[in-house]
C-alpha cells in the first residue's frame, strides 16, 4: 500500500469533512437568509470534496474501505484534520474567519495540486479549486466587511483572529510524509506556500483593519493525529452515531 | 404549500354589480387568466391576502430548515448528508424567492421577519413536530414535501405573476425533494428490523400532521371563496387532501408500511380512499403555539435574528463606508 499517498488523501479529506460538518451546524441559524444559503452551499461543496478525497484514500489503501467507512468508522486518533477546522463555530465572526484562514490555504494548495504527478489527485484538485475560489471570495469579502464595519463587528473579528491565529501555523507543518509526497511530485511542501499565504493574509487583514497577533507560536497535533483537540471526539460522536449504533444497516 | 387558514377579506365574494369599475376590470383580467403584475391596480384585500399567504409560505420554508437541519450533522452517509444539505439549501432559496415576491406587494423582508418573530404571522403547523429518527427525514420528504407539492403545482397558475413564477421554480425542486424522501423510506423499509421499525414509527407520527397541512375543510369558508375567485387559491383543502391520500396510500403499501388509520378503505363507488380526519383540536392547539416544538422553533429563529444583528449592521456599515469612499474619489 502507498502509505504516503493514503495519508495525504486523509489529510485533505479529513479537513474538508470536519470543516463541512462544522459549517453545516449553522443550518437554519445564520444571521440572514443569504448566509443560510451560502453556508449550506459551502458545507455541501466540502462534503462533496470529502467524498473524492476519502474515496481515493480508500482506493489507495485497497482494504475494502470506501469513503463512508473512512468517515464514519475511524476513531479520532486516526483522523488527520488540522486543529483549525476542529475549532467550534463560536459566533458568526469566528466561523467566517476560520473559513477564510482555511480557504486561503486551500486555494494555494489546490492550485499546486492541479499539477500533481498523480492524475487522480490532479483531477480532484481541478474540480475543488473552482469551488474553493468562490469560497475564498466570499469568506474574504465577509471578513473585510465585518472587520471594517461597526465598532462591535470590528471588536468581534479581532477577537476571532486572536483566538484562531495560533492554529494557522499547523497548516504549514512538515514531516517525513510531506517530504515524501513532495519528492514524488504529488503535492508541494506546505511550507513552500507560506510566503504567498502570509502576503495574502496581511493584505486582507489590512483591508479589514485587523491586526495580526505578534506571536507566530502555533498549536499542532491534528494533521499527524498525535494530539487532536477535545472537540474532535464530540464532533465524531455526533457524526458517526448512526453508523456505530446500527453497524449492519445500509442507508 | 404551507399556507393554512389564510384569512381573506372575510366578506365573501362581492357580486359583480357591487364592484367598482376598477374591481370589475381586475376581476375580468383574473377570469381571463391574465397575470397581475406588481404595478397593476389591485384591490386592497387581494394585496393583503397575498402578502399573508406568500409570507406564511416563506416563513415555513425558513422555519422548515430546522427539523431537517436537526439531522444534517447525523446523516448516516456522506451522500445522504450532501443530499440533505442540498435540499435545505433549496428551501432557504425558496424562502428568498417568496420574500422577494412578497416585497413586490409593498412590504419588506425585515418587516415580514419581525411579524414572524412577534407571532403575528404564522408558518405551517407541520414544522412544529420533531424529527426523532433518520426515517423522519425520509417521511418529511415523502409526506411533507408530497403534501406541499399538491398545493404548489396548481399555484403555478395563480393570478399574481411574481408568485406564479416563484412557484414554477419551487415545484421543480420540490419534486426532487419528494423523491429523495421516498428513496430514504425505501432503504429503511427494506432494511434491518430496526430500520423498518423507524420507518413505521415515522409514518405513524407524520401521517396525521401531514393531513393537517391542507387545513380544515374550507368548502363553506368565505375566505377561501374569495381567494378562489381571485385565483390565489385553486382547489379546496378537501380536494387536495383527498388527492394526497389517494397518491400516498399505494406508496405506503408498496413500502410495506401500515397507514395508522383503521378506517382507511378504498371506496369503489367514488374511486377514492376513505380516511379518518386528523384531530383538529390538536391542529388548533399547534397553531396557537402549543405544538411539541413551537417554543424551540421560535426560540431558534429569534436567536438567529438577534445574534445576527451585529453581522447585518457590520456589513451595512461597511457597504456605507465603501460607497462613501467611492463617491469621494
XYZ file of C-alpha atoms in Angstrom:
580
model
C 0.000 0.000 0.000
C 1.161 3.510 -0.784
C 1.111 4.773 2.805
C 2.244 8.295 1.948
C -0.435 8.880 -0.679
C -3.067 7.291 1.572
C -2.191 9.602 4.473
C -2.006 12.606 2.190
C -5.560 11.921 0.966
C -6.718 11.575 4.578
C -5.195 14.946 5.410
C -7.090 16.541 2.543
C -10.352 14.663 3.100
C -10.456 14.928 6.869
C -10.014 18.695 6.683
C -12.957 19.066 4.321
C -15.065 16.568 6.278
C -14.560 18.189 9.656
C -14.930 21.735 8.328
C -18.002 20.721 6.296
C -19.538 19.297 9.464
C -18.827 22.468 11.404
C -20.266 24.729 8.715
C -23.375 22.544 8.399
C -24.091 23.128 12.100
C -25.253 26.624 11.076
C -28.171 25.319 9.060
C -31.226 27.461 9.864
C -29.383 29.635 12.395
C -27.497 32.126 10.191
C -27.709 35.914 10.638
C -29.524 36.420 7.333
C -31.175 34.125 4.794
C -28.470 34.669 2.156
C -25.959 33.338 4.692
C -28.077 30.256 5.367
C -27.869 29.541 1.662
C -24.161 30.327 1.358
C -23.189 28.287 4.425
C -25.210 25.273 3.289
C -23.629 25.602 -0.133
C -20.117 25.764 1.311
C -20.775 22.738 3.516
C -22.156 20.882 0.519
C -19.034 21.580 -1.543
C -16.816 20.471 1.330
C -18.719 17.213 1.799
C -18.532 16.615 -1.959
C -14.758 17.124 -1.865
C -14.574 14.753 1.102
C -16.235 12.022 -0.951
C -13.497 12.422 -3.573
C -10.500 12.573 -1.216
C -11.637 9.783 1.068
C -12.796 7.768 -1.924
C -9.275 7.991 -3.320
C -7.799 7.188 0.092
C -9.875 4.010 0.209
C -8.827 3.085 -3.311
C -5.143 3.612 -2.497
C -5.458 1.617 0.700
C -7.059 -1.270 -1.149
C -8.510 -2.794 2.008
C -12.169 -2.522 1.010
C -12.861 0.673 2.929
C -14.817 3.276 0.979
C -15.236 6.980 1.787
C -18.095 6.256 4.201
C -16.122 3.602 6.077
C -13.280 6.066 6.484
C -15.541 8.937 7.537
C -17.811 7.049 9.884
C -15.754 4.175 11.283
C -12.436 5.691 12.311
C -11.774 6.985 15.800
C -10.332 10.435 16.454
C -6.660 9.416 16.582
C -6.849 8.097 13.019
C -8.119 11.442 11.757
C -5.649 13.751 10.022
C -7.590 17.020 10.180
C -5.797 20.182 11.310
C -6.812 21.717 14.638
C -8.104 24.856 12.887
C -11.082 23.081 11.308
C -11.969 21.282 14.530
C -12.500 24.545 16.396
C -16.117 25.203 17.376
C -18.146 27.695 15.351
C -18.270 30.380 18.029
C -20.099 33.439 16.749
C -20.556 34.076 13.051
C -17.342 36.111 13.008
C -15.298 33.192 14.277
C -16.915 30.865 11.754
C -16.234 33.121 8.785
C -12.701 33.924 9.893
C -11.913 30.212 10.317
C -13.306 29.714 6.825
C -11.123 32.471 5.408
C -7.946 31.186 7.096
C -8.635 27.752 5.658
C -9.829 28.875 2.200
C -6.745 30.999 1.679
C -4.530 27.989 2.393
C -6.677 25.570 0.430
C -6.748 27.783 -2.661
C -2.937 27.914 -2.735
C -2.634 24.179 -2.106
C -5.163 23.207 -4.786
C -3.543 25.499 -7.352
C -0.350 23.433 -6.932
C -2.147 20.084 -6.781
C -3.590 20.674 -10.231
C -0.060 19.871 -11.466
C 0.286 16.769 -9.247
C 2.207 13.807 -10.630
C -0.792 11.676 -9.625
C -3.567 12.148 -12.182
C -6.282 11.320 -9.652
C -5.069 13.984 -7.232
C -4.881 16.467 -10.079
C -8.442 15.698 -11.184
C -9.856 16.238 -7.688
C -7.861 19.457 -7.324
C -9.192 20.826 -10.596
C -12.777 20.324 -9.511
C -12.261 21.538 -5.949
C -10.228 24.609 -6.976
C -13.250 26.154 -8.698
C -15.413 25.732 -5.615
C -12.727 26.983 -3.255
C -12.100 30.088 -5.377
C -15.718 31.013 -4.735
C -15.486 30.171 -1.019
C -12.389 32.340 -0.731
C -14.027 35.313 -2.465
C -16.941 35.134 -0.108
C -15.094 34.480 3.151
C -12.518 37.163 2.341
C -15.160 39.791 1.491
C -17.117 38.985 4.625
C -14.048 39.187 6.866
C -13.196 42.570 5.326
C -16.782 43.784 5.651
C -17.085 42.809 9.297
C -13.568 43.926 10.249
C -14.206 47.308 8.679
C -17.857 47.518 9.766
C -19.115 48.809 13.107
C -17.114 49.026 16.344
C -18.817 45.874 17.557
C -18.159 43.867 14.410
C -14.536 45.047 14.400
C -14.045 44.032 18.039
C -15.585 40.628 17.437
C -13.465 39.985 14.349
C -10.287 40.976 16.161
C -11.205 38.579 18.971
C -11.801 35.821 16.418
C -8.429 36.457 14.814
C -6.634 36.424 18.165
C -8.402 33.179 19.018
C -7.726 31.385 15.725
C -4.345 32.649 14.572
C -2.428 30.157 16.748
C -3.918 27.382 14.582
C -2.599 28.802 11.296
C 0.971 27.561 11.652
C -0.077 23.916 11.642
C -1.301 24.246 8.060
C 2.350 24.664 7.041
C 3.785 21.830 9.130
C 6.351 19.478 7.662
C 7.136 15.856 8.416
C 8.536 12.799 6.608
C 5.240 12.222 4.872
C 5.182 15.753 3.473
C 8.743 15.335 2.272
C 7.949 12.059 0.568
C 4.851 13.278 -1.305
C 6.763 16.421 -2.291
C 9.743 14.402 -3.563
C 7.376 12.309 -5.677
C 5.699 15.407 -7.113
C 2.304 14.513 -5.649
C 1.927 17.671 -3.579
C 4.015 20.722 -2.682
C 5.684 21.052 0.702
C 3.145 23.037 2.728
C 5.923 25.339 3.936
C 6.503 26.398 0.335
C 3.047 28.026 0.350
C 3.654 30.073 3.473
C 5.094 33.232 1.900
C 2.176 33.605 -0.507
C -0.257 32.868 2.318
C 1.290 35.437 4.623
C 1.203 38.090 1.908
C -2.473 37.419 1.153
C -3.351 37.313 4.844
C -1.575 40.604 5.526
C -3.393 42.297 2.645
C -6.773 41.004 3.789
C -6.227 41.975 7.411
C -5.055 45.397 6.345
C -8.226 45.937 4.367
C -10.270 44.560 7.264
C -8.424 46.936 9.667
C -7.499 43.921 11.816
C -4.116 43.399 13.478
C -2.325 40.056 13.188
C -1.017 38.854 16.547
C 2.729 39.320 17.059
C 3.406 35.772 18.148
C 3.786 33.095 15.476
C 3.618 30.341 18.102
C 1.453 27.599 16.725
C -0.581 24.710 18.096
C -0.186 21.406 16.297
C -1.026 17.719 16.541
C -4.052 17.405 14.231
C -2.571 16.741 10.807
C -0.354 13.941 12.163
C -3.004 12.713 14.609
C -0.717 12.911 17.631
C -2.838 15.360 19.634
C -6.234 16.434 18.341
C -8.435 18.944 20.116
C -11.008 17.708 22.628
C -13.630 18.993 20.202
C -12.976 16.336 17.576
C -14.207 13.458 19.741
C -17.550 15.147 20.318
C -17.911 16.031 16.673
C -17.309 12.399 15.670
C -19.665 11.120 18.359
C -22.447 13.044 16.674
C -21.405 12.423 13.092
C -20.755 8.693 13.414
C -23.595 7.802 15.721
C -25.976 6.066 13.295
C -23.231 4.033 11.642
C -21.916 2.977 15.036
C -25.320 2.221 16.587
C -26.575 0.213 13.583
C -23.470 -1.353 12.058
C -25.480 -3.826 9.939
C -27.740 -1.236 8.347
C -27.456 0.193 4.845
C -28.743 3.706 4.391
C -47.977 24.749 0.240
C -47.542 25.702 3.776
C -50.346 28.283 3.728
C -53.024 27.357 6.234
C -56.121 29.276 7.241
C -55.078 32.401 5.415
C -57.774 34.950 6.113
C -59.045 36.931 3.173
C -61.381 39.943 3.415
C -63.868 37.929 5.458
C -66.727 39.336 3.432
C -67.173 36.729 0.745
C -67.067 37.416 -2.950
C -68.506 40.741 -3.995
C -71.309 40.436 -6.536
C -70.269 41.899 -9.878
C -72.889 44.648 -9.721
C -71.408 45.931 -6.424
C -67.887 46.178 -7.842
C -66.295 49.479 -8.811
C -65.181 49.770 -12.467
C -61.579 49.092 -11.348
C -62.586 45.991 -9.411
C -64.647 44.729 -12.355
C -61.749 45.236 -14.763
C -59.415 43.474 -12.320
C -61.762 40.505 -11.918
C -62.156 40.263 -15.703
C -58.395 40.006 -16.083
C -58.205 37.300 -13.406
C -61.082 35.412 -15.046
C -59.285 35.606 -18.386
C -56.181 34.038 -16.742
C -54.118 37.157 -17.257
C -51.275 37.603 -14.783
C -51.498 40.540 -12.400
C -48.149 42.324 -12.119
C -46.818 44.471 -9.241
C -47.555 47.839 -10.866
C -51.109 46.907 -11.874
C -54.086 48.136 -9.885
C -55.351 45.515 -7.447
C -57.974 45.509 -4.666
C -56.574 46.159 -1.232
C -57.904 42.832 0.024
C -56.121 40.970 -2.774
C -52.836 42.617 -1.857
C -53.232 41.948 1.872
C -54.334 38.346 1.439
C -51.467 37.625 -0.914
C -48.951 39.142 1.482
C -50.267 36.923 4.275
C -50.253 33.825 2.104
C -46.866 34.317 0.447
C -45.232 35.344 3.718
C -46.645 32.320 5.522
C -45.168 30.143 2.818
C -41.801 31.962 3.010
C -41.703 31.686 6.806
C -42.470 27.961 6.501
C -39.509 27.436 4.204
C -37.245 29.226 6.670
C -38.522 27.506 9.818
C -38.613 24.245 7.853
C -34.813 24.269 7.760
C -34.773 23.478 11.467
C -36.325 19.986 11.676
C -34.181 18.835 8.748
C -31.093 20.676 9.933
C -31.530 18.632 13.089
C -30.206 15.601 11.136
C -27.561 17.073 8.828
C -24.755 16.504 11.322
C -26.005 12.947 11.966
C -26.781 11.886 8.383
C -25.644 8.268 8.027
C -23.545 8.538 4.847
C -21.677 11.285 3.019
C -24.103 11.048 0.130
C -27.163 11.375 2.359
C -25.524 14.330 4.100
C -24.827 16.017 0.752
C -28.385 15.438 -0.484
C -29.888 16.791 2.727
C -27.642 19.860 2.606
C -28.684 20.498 -0.981
C -32.326 20.173 -0.001
C -32.104 22.518 2.951
C -30.194 24.985 0.805
C -33.023 24.838 -1.758
C -35.524 25.559 0.989
C -33.689 28.656 2.134
C -33.631 29.655 -1.548
C -37.401 29.150 -1.788
C -37.793 31.390 1.225
C -35.755 34.008 -0.570
C -37.810 33.953 -3.817
C -41.021 34.080 -1.836
C -39.920 37.037 0.287
C -38.946 38.762 -2.968
C -42.409 38.008 -4.372
C -43.997 39.437 -1.209
C -41.787 42.533 -1.444
C -43.307 43.360 -4.837
C -46.553 43.938 -2.901
C -45.007 46.744 -0.867
C -43.697 45.161 2.317
C -40.058 44.499 3.228
C -38.471 41.204 4.201
C -37.402 42.696 7.535
C -40.997 43.715 8.324
C -42.204 40.217 7.486
C -39.458 38.672 9.627
C -40.487 40.848 12.548
C -44.078 39.699 12.153
C -42.925 36.088 12.249
C -40.834 36.697 15.344
C -43.538 38.588 17.241
C -46.011 35.805 16.456
C -48.397 37.899 14.353
C -47.603 35.825 11.258
C -47.582 32.031 11.165
C -45.698 29.238 9.459
C -47.015 25.776 8.635
C -48.101 23.685 11.623
C -46.063 20.730 10.332
C -42.732 22.231 11.355
C -43.755 22.156 14.984
C -43.335 18.375 15.032
C -39.974 16.879 15.959
C -37.689 14.788 13.726
C -36.665 11.940 16.027
C -35.021 9.314 13.850
C -33.339 9.241 10.449
C -36.564 7.803 8.993
C -38.256 11.100 9.876
C -36.067 12.780 7.266
C -37.466 10.291 4.772
C -41.000 10.921 5.990
C -40.586 14.698 5.765
C -39.521 14.401 2.131
C -42.112 11.813 1.211
C -45.142 13.134 3.134
C -44.486 16.793 3.938
C -42.974 17.724 0.586
C -45.538 15.454 -1.056
C -48.361 17.407 0.571
C -46.685 20.707 -0.277
C -46.444 19.765 -3.937
C -50.187 19.029 -4.071
C -50.885 22.675 -3.403
C -47.939 24.214 -5.175
C -48.484 22.580 -8.536
C -51.866 24.297 -9.068
C -50.459 27.537 -7.635
C -48.115 27.748 -10.613
C -51.262 29.038 -12.358
C -52.081 31.593 -9.660
C -53.136 35.057 -10.811
C -50.249 37.024 -9.309
C -47.279 36.970 -11.700
C -44.333 37.049 -9.256
C -45.975 34.383 -7.065
C -46.712 32.162 -10.045
C -43.127 32.421 -11.289
C -41.726 31.651 -7.827
C -43.976 28.567 -7.704
C -42.750 27.314 -11.048
C -39.150 27.364 -9.825
C -40.052 25.889 -6.466
C -42.044 22.997 -7.915
C -39.090 21.790 -9.957
C -37.009 21.443 -6.812
C -39.777 20.074 -4.608
C -40.321 17.034 -6.767
C -36.644 16.147 -6.316
C -37.110 16.574 -2.560
C -40.039 14.245 -2.500
C -38.175 11.582 -4.465
C -35.203 11.691 -2.121
C -37.577 11.307 0.835
C -39.228 8.296 -0.719
C -35.816 6.849 -1.508
C -34.797 7.112 2.170
C -38.061 5.428 3.187
C -37.474 2.634 0.690
C -33.991 1.936 2.052
C -35.370 1.956 5.587
C -38.412 -0.179 4.793
C -36.223 -2.768 3.054
C -33.523 -2.569 5.701
C -32.909 -4.211 9.055
C -35.594 -4.817 11.653
C -34.577 -1.621 13.466
C -34.795 0.400 10.240
C -38.261 -0.971 9.435
C -39.345 -0.025 12.938
C -38.036 3.518 12.412
C -39.869 3.774 9.076
C -43.199 2.641 10.542
C -42.767 4.898 13.549
C -42.084 7.878 11.293
C -45.231 7.187 9.267
C -47.244 6.807 12.465
C -46.128 10.182 13.753
C -46.206 12.154 10.466
C -49.399 10.818 8.850
C -51.995 12.963 10.617
C -49.835 16.098 10.872
C -49.354 15.776 7.088
C -53.127 15.622 6.553
C -53.421 18.752 8.717
C -51.107 20.625 6.375
C -54.036 21.211 3.997
C -56.000 22.967 6.756
C -59.533 22.152 7.943
C -62.353 21.736 5.468
C -62.996 25.074 3.805
C -65.872 24.279 1.492
C -68.026 26.761 3.426
C -65.311 29.327 4.132
C -65.859 32.888 2.902
C -62.096 33.446 2.992
C -61.480 30.544 0.645
C -64.301 31.547 -1.695
C -62.760 34.996 -2.142
C -59.251 33.582 -2.567
C -60.528 31.152 -5.181
C -62.322 33.926 -7.081
C -59.005 35.798 -7.145
C -57.147 32.627 -8.172
C -54.696 32.790 -5.319
C -56.169 29.522 -4.153
C -57.012 26.984 -6.807
C -58.511 23.969 -5.018
C -60.375 23.432 -1.770
C -58.476 21.934 1.148
C -60.577 18.767 0.978
C -59.860 18.233 -2.704
C -56.130 18.496 -2.117
C -56.194 16.293 0.970
C -58.076 13.578 -0.924
C -55.613 13.767 -3.782
C -52.742 13.423 -1.331
C -54.282 10.391 0.379
C -55.035 8.751 -2.982
C -51.442 9.211 -4.044
C -49.792 8.265 -0.771
C -51.681 5.162 0.386
C -50.480 2.942 -2.510
C -46.932 4.187 -1.882
C -47.180 3.184 1.781
C -48.419 -0.258 0.710
C -45.562 -0.555 -1.751
C -43.157 0.167 1.121
C -44.859 -2.494 3.224
C -45.866 0.095 5.824
C -49.221 0.458 7.561
C -51.052 3.775 7.425
C -52.165 4.435 11.028
C -55.889 4.609 10.221
C -58.164 1.619 10.925
C -60.911 3.140 8.810
C -58.832 3.529 5.707
C -60.703 1.821 2.832
C -60.784 2.075 -0.913
C -64.260 3.200 -1.940
C -65.228 1.504 -5.199
C -68.095 3.913 -5.802
C -66.078 7.095 -5.552
C -62.791 5.637 -6.745
C -61.052 7.296 -3.782
C -59.666 6.206 -0.432
C -61.927 6.916 2.555
C -59.891 8.004 5.551
C -60.190 9.397 9.078
C -59.929 13.103 9.727
C -56.998 14.228 11.834
C -57.664 15.563 15.326
C -58.490 19.179 14.520
C -58.335 20.243 18.161
C -54.646 19.296 18.086
C -54.232 21.360 14.910
C -55.723 24.468 16.548
C -53.509 23.991 19.600
C -50.423 23.777 17.381
C -51.474 26.987 15.594
C -51.890 28.669 18.978
C -48.309 27.797 19.820
C -48.873 24.603 21.773
C -47.319 22.063 19.402
C -44.437 19.843 20.505
C -41.746 22.163 19.074
C -43.292 25.637 18.719
C -41.190 27.004 21.564
C -37.920 25.620 20.201
C -38.582 26.670 16.618
C -39.414 30.252 17.517
C -36.588 30.461 20.046
C -34.142 29.260 17.375
C -35.361 31.826 14.850
C -35.301 34.661 17.388
C -31.812 33.708 18.494
C -30.580 33.584 14.877
C -32.055 37.034 14.253
C -30.805 38.606 17.496
C -27.337 37.030 17.391
C -27.038 38.040 13.746
C -27.832 41.717 14.325
C -24.169 42.725 14.655
C -23.346 40.910 11.414
C -26.100 42.639 9.440
C -25.193 46.015 10.951
C -21.476 45.473 10.369
C -21.915 44.588 6.718
C -24.295 47.518 6.147
C -21.841 49.895 7.800
C -19.026 48.602 5.621
C -21.117 48.945 2.452
C -21.892 52.531 3.508
C -18.215 53.343 4.078
C -17.239 51.816 0.768
C -19.796 53.767 -1.257
C -18.767 56.900 0.614
C -15.106 56.269 -0.271
C -16.002 55.572 -3.906
C -18.011 58.796 -4.066
C -15.084 60.757 -2.592
C -12.663 59.500 -5.232
